mmCIF file of C-alpha atoms and ligand atoms in Angstrom:
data_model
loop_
_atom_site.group_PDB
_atom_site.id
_atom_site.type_symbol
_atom_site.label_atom_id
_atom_site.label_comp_id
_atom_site.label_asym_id
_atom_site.label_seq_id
_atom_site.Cartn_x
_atom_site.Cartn_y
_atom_site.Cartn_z
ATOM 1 C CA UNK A 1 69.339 92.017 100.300
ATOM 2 C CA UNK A 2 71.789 94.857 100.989
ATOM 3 C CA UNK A 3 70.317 98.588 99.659
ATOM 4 C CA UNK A 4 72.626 101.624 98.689
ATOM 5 C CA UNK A 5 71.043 104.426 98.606
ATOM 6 C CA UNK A 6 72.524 107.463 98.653
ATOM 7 C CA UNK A 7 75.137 108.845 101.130
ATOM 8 C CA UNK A 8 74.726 112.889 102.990
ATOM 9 C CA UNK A 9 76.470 115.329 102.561
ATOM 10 C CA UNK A 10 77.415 117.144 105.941
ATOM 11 C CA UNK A 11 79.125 120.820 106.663
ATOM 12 C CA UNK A 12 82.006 120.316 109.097
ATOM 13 C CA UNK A 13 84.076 122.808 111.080
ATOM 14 C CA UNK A 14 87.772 121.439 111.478
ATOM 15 C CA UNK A 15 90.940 124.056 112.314
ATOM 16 C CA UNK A 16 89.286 127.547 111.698
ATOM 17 C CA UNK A 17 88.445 125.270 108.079
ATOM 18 C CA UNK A 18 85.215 124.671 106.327
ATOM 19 C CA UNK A 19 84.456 121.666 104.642
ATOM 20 C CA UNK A 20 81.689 119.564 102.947
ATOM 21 C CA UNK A 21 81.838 115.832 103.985
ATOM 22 C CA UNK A 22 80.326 112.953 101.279
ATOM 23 C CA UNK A 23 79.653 110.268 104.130
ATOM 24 C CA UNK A 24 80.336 106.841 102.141
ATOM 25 C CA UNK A 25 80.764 105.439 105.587
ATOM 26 C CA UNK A 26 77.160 105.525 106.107
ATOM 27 C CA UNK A 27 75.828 103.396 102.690
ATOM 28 C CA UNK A 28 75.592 100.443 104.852
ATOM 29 C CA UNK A 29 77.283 99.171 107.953
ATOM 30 C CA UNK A 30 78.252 95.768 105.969
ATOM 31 C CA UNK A 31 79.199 96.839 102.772
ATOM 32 C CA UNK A 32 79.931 100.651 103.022
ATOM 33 C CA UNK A 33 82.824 102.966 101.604
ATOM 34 C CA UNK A 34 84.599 103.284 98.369
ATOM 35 C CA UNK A 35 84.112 99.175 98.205
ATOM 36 C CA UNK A 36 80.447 99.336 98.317
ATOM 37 C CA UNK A 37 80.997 102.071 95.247
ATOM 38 C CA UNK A 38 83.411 99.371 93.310
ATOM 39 C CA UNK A 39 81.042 96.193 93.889
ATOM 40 C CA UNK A 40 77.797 97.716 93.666
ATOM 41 C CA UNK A 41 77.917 96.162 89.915
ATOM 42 C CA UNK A 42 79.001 92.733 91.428
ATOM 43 C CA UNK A 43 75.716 93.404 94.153
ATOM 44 C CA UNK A 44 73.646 93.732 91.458
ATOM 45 C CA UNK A 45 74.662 91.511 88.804
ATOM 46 C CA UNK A 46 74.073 87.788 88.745
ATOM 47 C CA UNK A 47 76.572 85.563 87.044
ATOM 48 C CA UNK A 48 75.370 82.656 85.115
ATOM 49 C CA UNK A 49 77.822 79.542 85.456
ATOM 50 C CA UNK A 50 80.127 81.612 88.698
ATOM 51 C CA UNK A 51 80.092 79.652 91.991
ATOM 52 C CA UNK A 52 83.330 81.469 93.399
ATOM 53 C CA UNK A 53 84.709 84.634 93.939
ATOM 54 C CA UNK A 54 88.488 84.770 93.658
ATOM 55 C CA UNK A 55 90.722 88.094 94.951
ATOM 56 C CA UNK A 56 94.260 88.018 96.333
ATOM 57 C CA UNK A 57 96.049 91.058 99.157
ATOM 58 C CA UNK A 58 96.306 92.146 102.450
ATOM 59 C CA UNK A 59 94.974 89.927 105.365
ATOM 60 C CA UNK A 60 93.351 93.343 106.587
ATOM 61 C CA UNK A 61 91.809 94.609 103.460
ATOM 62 C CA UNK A 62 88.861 96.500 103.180
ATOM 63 C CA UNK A 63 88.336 94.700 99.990
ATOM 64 C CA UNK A 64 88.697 91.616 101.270
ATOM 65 C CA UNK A 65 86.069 91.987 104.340
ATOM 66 C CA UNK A 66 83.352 93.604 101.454
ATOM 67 C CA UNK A 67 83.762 90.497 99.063
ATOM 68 C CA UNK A 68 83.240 88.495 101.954
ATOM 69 C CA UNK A 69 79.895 89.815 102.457
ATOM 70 C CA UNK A 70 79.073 90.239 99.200
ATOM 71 C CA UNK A 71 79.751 86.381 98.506
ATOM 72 C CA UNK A 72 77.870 85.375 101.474
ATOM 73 C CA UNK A 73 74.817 87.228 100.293
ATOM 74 C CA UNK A 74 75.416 85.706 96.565
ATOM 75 C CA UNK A 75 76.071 82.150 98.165
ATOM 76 C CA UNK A 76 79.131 82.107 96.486
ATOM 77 C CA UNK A 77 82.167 80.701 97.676
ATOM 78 C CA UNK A 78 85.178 83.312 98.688
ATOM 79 C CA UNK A 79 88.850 82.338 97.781
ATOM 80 C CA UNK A 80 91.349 84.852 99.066
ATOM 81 C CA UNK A 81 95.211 84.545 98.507
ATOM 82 C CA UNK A 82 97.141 86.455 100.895
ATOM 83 C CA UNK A 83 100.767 85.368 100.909
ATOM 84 C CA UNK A 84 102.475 86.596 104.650
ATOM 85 C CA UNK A 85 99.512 86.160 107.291
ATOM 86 C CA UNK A 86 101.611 86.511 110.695
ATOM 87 C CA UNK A 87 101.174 83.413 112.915
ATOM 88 C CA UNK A 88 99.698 85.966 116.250
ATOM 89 C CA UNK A 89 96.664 86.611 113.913
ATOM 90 C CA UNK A 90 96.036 83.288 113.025
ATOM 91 C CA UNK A 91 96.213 82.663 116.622
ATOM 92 C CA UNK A 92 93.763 85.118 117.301
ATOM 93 C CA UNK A 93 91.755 86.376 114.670
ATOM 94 C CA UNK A 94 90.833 90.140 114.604
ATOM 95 C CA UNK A 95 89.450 93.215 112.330
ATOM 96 C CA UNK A 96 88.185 92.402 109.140
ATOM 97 C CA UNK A 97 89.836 89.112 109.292
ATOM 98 C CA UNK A 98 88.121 87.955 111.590
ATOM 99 C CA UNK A 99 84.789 89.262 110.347
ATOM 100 C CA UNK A 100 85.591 87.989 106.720
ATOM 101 C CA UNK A 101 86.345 84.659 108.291
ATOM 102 C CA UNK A 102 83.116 84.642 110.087
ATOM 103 C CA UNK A 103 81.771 84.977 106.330
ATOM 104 C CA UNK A 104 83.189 81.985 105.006
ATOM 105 C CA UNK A 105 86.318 82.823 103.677
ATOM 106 C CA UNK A 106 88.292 80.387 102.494
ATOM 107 C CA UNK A 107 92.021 81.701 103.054
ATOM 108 C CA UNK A 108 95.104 80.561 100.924
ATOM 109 C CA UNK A 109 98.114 81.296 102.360
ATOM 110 C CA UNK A 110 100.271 81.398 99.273
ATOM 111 C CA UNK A 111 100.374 83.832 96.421
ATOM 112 C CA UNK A 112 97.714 83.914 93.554
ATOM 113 C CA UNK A 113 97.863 81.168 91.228
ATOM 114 C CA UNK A 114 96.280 81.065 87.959
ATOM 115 C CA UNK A 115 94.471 80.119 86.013
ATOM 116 C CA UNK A 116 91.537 79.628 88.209
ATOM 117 C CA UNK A 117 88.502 77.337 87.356
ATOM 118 C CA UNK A 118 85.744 78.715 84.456
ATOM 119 C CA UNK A 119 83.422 78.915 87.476
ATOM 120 C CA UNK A 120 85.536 81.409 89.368
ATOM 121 C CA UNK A 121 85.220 85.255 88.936
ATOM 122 C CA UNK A 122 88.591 87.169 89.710
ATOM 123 C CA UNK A 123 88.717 90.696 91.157
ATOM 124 C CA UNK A 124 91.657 92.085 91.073
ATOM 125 C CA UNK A 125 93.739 93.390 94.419
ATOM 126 C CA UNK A 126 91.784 95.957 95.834
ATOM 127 C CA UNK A 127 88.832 96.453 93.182
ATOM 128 C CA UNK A 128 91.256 97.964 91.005
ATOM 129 C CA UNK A 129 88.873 96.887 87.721
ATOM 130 C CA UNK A 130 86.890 98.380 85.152
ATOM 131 C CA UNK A 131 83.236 97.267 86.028
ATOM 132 C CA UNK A 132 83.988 99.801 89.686
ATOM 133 C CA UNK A 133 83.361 102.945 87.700
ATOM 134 C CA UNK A 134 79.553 101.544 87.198
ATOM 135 C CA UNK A 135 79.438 102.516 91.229
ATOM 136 C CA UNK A 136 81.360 105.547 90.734
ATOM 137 C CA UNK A 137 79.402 107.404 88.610
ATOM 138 C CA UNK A 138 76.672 106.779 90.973
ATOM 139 C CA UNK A 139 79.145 108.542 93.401
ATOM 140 C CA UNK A 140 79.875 111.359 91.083
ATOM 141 C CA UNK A 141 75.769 111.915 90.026
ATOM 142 C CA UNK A 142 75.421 112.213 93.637
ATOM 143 C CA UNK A 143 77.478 115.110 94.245
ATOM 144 C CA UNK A 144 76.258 116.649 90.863
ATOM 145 C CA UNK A 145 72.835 116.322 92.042
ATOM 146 C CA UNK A 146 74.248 118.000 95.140
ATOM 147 C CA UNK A 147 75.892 120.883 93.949
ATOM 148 C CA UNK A 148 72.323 121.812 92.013
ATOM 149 C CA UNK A 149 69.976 121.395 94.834
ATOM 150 C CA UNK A 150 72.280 123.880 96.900
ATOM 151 C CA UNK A 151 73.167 126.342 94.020
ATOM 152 C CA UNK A 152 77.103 125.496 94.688
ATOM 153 C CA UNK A 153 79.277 126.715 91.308
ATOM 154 C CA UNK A 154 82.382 125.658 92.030
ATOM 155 C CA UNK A 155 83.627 122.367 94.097
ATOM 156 C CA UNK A 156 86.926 120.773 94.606
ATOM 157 C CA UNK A 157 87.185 117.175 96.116
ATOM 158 C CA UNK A 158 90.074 115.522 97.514
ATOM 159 C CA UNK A 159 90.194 111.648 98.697
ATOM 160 C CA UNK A 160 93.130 109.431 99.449
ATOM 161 C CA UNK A 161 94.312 106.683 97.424
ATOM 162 C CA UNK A 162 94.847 103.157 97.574
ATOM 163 C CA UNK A 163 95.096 101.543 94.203
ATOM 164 C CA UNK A 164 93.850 105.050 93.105
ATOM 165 C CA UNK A 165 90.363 103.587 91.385
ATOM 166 C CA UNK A 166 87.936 105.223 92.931
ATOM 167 C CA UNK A 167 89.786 108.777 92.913
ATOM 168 C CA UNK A 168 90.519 108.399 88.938
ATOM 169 C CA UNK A 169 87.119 106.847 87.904
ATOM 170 C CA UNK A 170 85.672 110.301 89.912
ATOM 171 C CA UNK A 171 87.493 112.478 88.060
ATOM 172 C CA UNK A 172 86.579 110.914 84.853
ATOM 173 C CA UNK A 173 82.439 110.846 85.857
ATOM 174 C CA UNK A 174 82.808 114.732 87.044
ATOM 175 C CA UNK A 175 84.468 117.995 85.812
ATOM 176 C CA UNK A 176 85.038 119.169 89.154
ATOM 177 C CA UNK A 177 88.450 118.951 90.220
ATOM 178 C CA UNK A 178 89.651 115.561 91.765
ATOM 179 C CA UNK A 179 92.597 115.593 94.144
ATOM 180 C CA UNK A 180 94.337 113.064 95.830
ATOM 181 C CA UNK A 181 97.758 111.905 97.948
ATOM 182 C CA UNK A 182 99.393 108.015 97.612
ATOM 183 C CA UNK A 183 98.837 106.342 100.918
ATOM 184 C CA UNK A 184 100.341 103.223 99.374
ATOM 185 C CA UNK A 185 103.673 103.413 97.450
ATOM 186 C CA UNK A 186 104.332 107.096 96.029
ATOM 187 C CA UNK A 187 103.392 109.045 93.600
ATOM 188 C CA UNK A 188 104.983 107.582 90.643
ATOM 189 C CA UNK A 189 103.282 103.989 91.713
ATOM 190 C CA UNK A 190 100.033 105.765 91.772
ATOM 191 C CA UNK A 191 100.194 107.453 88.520
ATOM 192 C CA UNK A 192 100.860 103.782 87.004
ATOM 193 C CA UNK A 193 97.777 102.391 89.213
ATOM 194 C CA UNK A 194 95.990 105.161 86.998
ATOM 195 C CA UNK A 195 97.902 104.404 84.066
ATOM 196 C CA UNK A 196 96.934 100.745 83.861
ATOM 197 C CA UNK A 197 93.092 101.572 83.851
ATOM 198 C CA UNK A 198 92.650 104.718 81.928
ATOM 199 C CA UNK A 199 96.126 105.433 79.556
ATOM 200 C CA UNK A 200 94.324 108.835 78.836
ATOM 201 C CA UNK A 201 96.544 111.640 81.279
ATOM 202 C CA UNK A 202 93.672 114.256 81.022
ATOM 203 C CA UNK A 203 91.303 111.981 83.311
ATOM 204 C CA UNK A 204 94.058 111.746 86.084
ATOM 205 C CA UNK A 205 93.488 113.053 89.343
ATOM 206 C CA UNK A 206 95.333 116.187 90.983
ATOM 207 C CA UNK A 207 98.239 113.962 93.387
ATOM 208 C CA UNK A 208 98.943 115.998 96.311
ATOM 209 C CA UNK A 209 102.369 115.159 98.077
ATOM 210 C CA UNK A 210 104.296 115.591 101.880
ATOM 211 C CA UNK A 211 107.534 116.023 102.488
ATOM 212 C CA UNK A 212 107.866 113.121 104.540
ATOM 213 C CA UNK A 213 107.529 109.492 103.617
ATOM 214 C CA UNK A 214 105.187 107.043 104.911
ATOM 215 C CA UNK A 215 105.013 103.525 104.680
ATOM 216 C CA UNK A 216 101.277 102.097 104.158
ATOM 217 C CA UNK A 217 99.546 100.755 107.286
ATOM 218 C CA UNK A 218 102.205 101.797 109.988
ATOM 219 C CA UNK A 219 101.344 103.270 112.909
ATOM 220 C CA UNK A 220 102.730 106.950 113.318
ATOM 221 C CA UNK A 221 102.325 109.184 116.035
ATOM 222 C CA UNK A 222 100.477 112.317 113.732
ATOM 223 C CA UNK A 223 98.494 109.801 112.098
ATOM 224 C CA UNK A 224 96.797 109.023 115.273
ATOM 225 C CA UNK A 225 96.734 112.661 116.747
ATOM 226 C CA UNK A 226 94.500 113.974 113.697
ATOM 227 C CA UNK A 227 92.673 110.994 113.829
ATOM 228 C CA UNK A 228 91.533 111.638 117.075
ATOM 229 C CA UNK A 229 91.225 115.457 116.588
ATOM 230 C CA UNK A 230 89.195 114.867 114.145
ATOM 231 C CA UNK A 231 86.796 112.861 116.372
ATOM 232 C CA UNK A 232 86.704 114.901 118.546
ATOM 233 C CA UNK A 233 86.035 117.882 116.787
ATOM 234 C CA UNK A 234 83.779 116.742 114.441
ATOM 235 C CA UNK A 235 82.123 113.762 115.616
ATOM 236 C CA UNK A 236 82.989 111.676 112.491
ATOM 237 C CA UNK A 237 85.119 108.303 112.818
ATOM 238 C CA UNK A 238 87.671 107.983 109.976
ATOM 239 C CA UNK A 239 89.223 105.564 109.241
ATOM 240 C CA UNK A 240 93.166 105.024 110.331
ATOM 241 C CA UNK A 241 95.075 103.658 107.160
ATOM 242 C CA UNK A 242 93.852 106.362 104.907
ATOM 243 C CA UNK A 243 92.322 109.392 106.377
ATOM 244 C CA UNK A 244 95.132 110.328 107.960
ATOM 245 C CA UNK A 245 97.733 110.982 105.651
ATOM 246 C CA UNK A 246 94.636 112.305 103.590
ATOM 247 C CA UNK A 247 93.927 115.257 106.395
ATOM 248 C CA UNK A 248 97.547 115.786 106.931
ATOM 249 C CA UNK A 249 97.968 116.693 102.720
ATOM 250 C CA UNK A 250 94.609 118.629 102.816
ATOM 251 C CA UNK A 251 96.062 121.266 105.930
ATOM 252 C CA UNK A 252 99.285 121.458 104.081
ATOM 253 C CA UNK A 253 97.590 122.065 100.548
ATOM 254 C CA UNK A 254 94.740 123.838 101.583
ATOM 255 C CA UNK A 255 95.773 126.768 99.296
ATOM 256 C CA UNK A 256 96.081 124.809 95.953
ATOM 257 C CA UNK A 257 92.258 123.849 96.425
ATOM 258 C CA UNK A 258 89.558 126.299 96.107
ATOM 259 C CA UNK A 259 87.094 127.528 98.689
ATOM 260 C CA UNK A 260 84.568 124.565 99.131
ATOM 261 C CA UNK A 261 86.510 121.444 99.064
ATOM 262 C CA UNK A 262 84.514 117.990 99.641
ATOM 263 C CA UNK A 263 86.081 115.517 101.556
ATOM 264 C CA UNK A 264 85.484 111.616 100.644
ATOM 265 C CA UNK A 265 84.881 109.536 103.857
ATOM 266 C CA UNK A 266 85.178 106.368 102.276
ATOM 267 C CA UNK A 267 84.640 103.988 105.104
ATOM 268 C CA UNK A 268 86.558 101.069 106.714
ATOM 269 C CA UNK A 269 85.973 102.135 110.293
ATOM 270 C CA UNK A 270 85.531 98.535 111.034
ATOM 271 C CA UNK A 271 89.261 97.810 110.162
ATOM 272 C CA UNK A 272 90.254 100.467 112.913
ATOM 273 C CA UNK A 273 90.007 98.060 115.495
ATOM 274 C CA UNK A 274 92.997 96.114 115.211
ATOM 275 C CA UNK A 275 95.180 99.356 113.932
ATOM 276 C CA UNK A 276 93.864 100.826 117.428
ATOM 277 C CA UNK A 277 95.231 97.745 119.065
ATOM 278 C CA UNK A 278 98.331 98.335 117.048
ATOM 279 C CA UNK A 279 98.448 101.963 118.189
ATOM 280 C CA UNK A 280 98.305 101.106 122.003
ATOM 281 C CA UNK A 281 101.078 98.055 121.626
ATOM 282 C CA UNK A 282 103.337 100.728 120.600
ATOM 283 C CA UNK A 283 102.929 103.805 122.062
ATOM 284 C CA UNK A 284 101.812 104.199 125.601
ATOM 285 C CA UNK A 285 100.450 107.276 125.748
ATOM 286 C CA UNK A 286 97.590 105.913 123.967
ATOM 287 C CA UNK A 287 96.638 103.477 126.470
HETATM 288 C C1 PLP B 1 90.066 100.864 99.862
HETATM 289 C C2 PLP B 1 90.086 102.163 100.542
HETATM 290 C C3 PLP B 1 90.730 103.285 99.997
HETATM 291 C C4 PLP B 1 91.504 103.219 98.693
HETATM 292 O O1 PLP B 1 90.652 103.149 97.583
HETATM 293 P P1 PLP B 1 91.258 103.053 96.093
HETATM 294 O O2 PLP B 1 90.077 103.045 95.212
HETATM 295 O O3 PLP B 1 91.999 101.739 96.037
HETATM 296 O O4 PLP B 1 92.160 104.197 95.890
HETATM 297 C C5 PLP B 1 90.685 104.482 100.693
HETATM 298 N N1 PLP B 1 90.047 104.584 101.883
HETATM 299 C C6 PLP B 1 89.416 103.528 102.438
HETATM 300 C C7 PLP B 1 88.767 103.706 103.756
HETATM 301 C C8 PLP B 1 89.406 102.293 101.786
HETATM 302 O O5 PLP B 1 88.795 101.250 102.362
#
């Protein structure tokens, strides 16, 4: 049976800055992050009449690998639709494909089709549903809880977004403010994400923006350099899809937040292993 208990909070030096680290990394090795936050209603809920679960994405998701586990430990079947899986990584299996495999993931290569089977429960790309704010506001009493313990008055967060869940079911569970940057699409893509679960504006996170553009899950040079200086200066592993672009708005909008800003580590440092691999394939200097 996989626990979550509740993750530390850690004080972190990083460029001259102060900041106050939630570590969602360390919930559990197998089912950690923002994903064991979304499924811990799936972990402890048990559906009458469900033999599958049935999610579609990325052949890398974080989502993916966590619904793996969490099927195996509910011996449930795992259907995954994932429509371009390149042929090398079929070949050779890696990251949290290859450790959602191990699992018993059955993989369609095809896009979704519906309708699935009464027997089959569907989560939506990402955990971008409804029942993940029952995990949030676990998140959110935690920091509460935090803030009282340690006499803090004012907080700010900031974490990066993916489908923007997790940053927008925060805000709504805690009247500190919530900031956050689009790692995948822009900003207008994100504020739809939003849009789609909660219609009501006042609930949105703060979006934080660069002036450059970056596509979702490609290597770039800074990406990797604060990666590692953050590793190196802090001791903490991030993770390499997310955190970076996440640091990268935090130093440039450092002034818009106020004085104690908590940072969201929200886990899928097992997924940096094949983005490392990536790294080194195609820049040498990281060899
Ligand atoms: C999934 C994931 C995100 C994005 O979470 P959303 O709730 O989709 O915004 C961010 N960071 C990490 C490490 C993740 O695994």
């Amino acid at each position: 049976m996989i626990e979550i208990n509740s993750s530390p909070i850690q004080k972190i030096k990083f460029l001259d800055n102060s900041f106050f680290i939630k570590r969602d990394d360390l919930l559990n090795k197998e089912f950690s992050g923002n994903k064991a936050r979304k499924f811990h209603y799936l972990l402890l809920h048990d559906f009458k009449g469900i033999d599958t679960i049935v999610s579609h994405g990325g052949i890398q998701s974080n989502a993916m690998y966590s619904l793996s586990v969490l099927a195996k430990m509910k011996n449930l079947k795992f259907v995954y639709y994932s429509d371009h899986v390149p042929t090398y990584l079929i070949e050779n299996p890696i990251g949290n494909f290859k450790n959602a495999l191990k699992n018993g993931m059955i993989l369609k290569i095809e896009s979704l089709k519906k309708p699935l089977k009464k027997s089959s429960l569907f989560i939506p790309q990402g955990g971008a549903f409804e029942l993940a704010e029952v995990g949030i506001k676990i998140l959110a009493n935690e920091i509460k809880s935090y803030m009282i313990e340690n006499d803090m008055k004012t907080l700010d967060i900031f974490l990066p977004s993916g489908t923007g869940t997790t940053a927008l079911y925060l805000q709504k569970n805690i009247d500190q403010k919530v900031y956050t940057c689009a790692c995948v699409g822009d900003e207008e893509y994100l504020k739809k994400q939003f849009s789609n679960l909660i219609k009501e504006t006042s609930f949105h996170p703060t979006i934080l923006t660069l002036d450059k553009k970056y596509h979702f899950a490609k290597p770039y040079r800074e990406f990797y350099d604060i990666w590692l200086k953050l590793k190196l200066s802090t001791n903490i592993e991030f993770d390499l899809l997310y955190d970076p672009l996440g640091w990268l708005n935090i130093l440039k909008n450092r002034h818009k937040m106020g004085k104690n800003l908590l940072y969201i580590h929200q886990g899928g440092v097992l997924a940096n292993e094949s983005m490392i691999l990536r790294y080194k394939r195609k820049f040498d200097e990281y060899n």
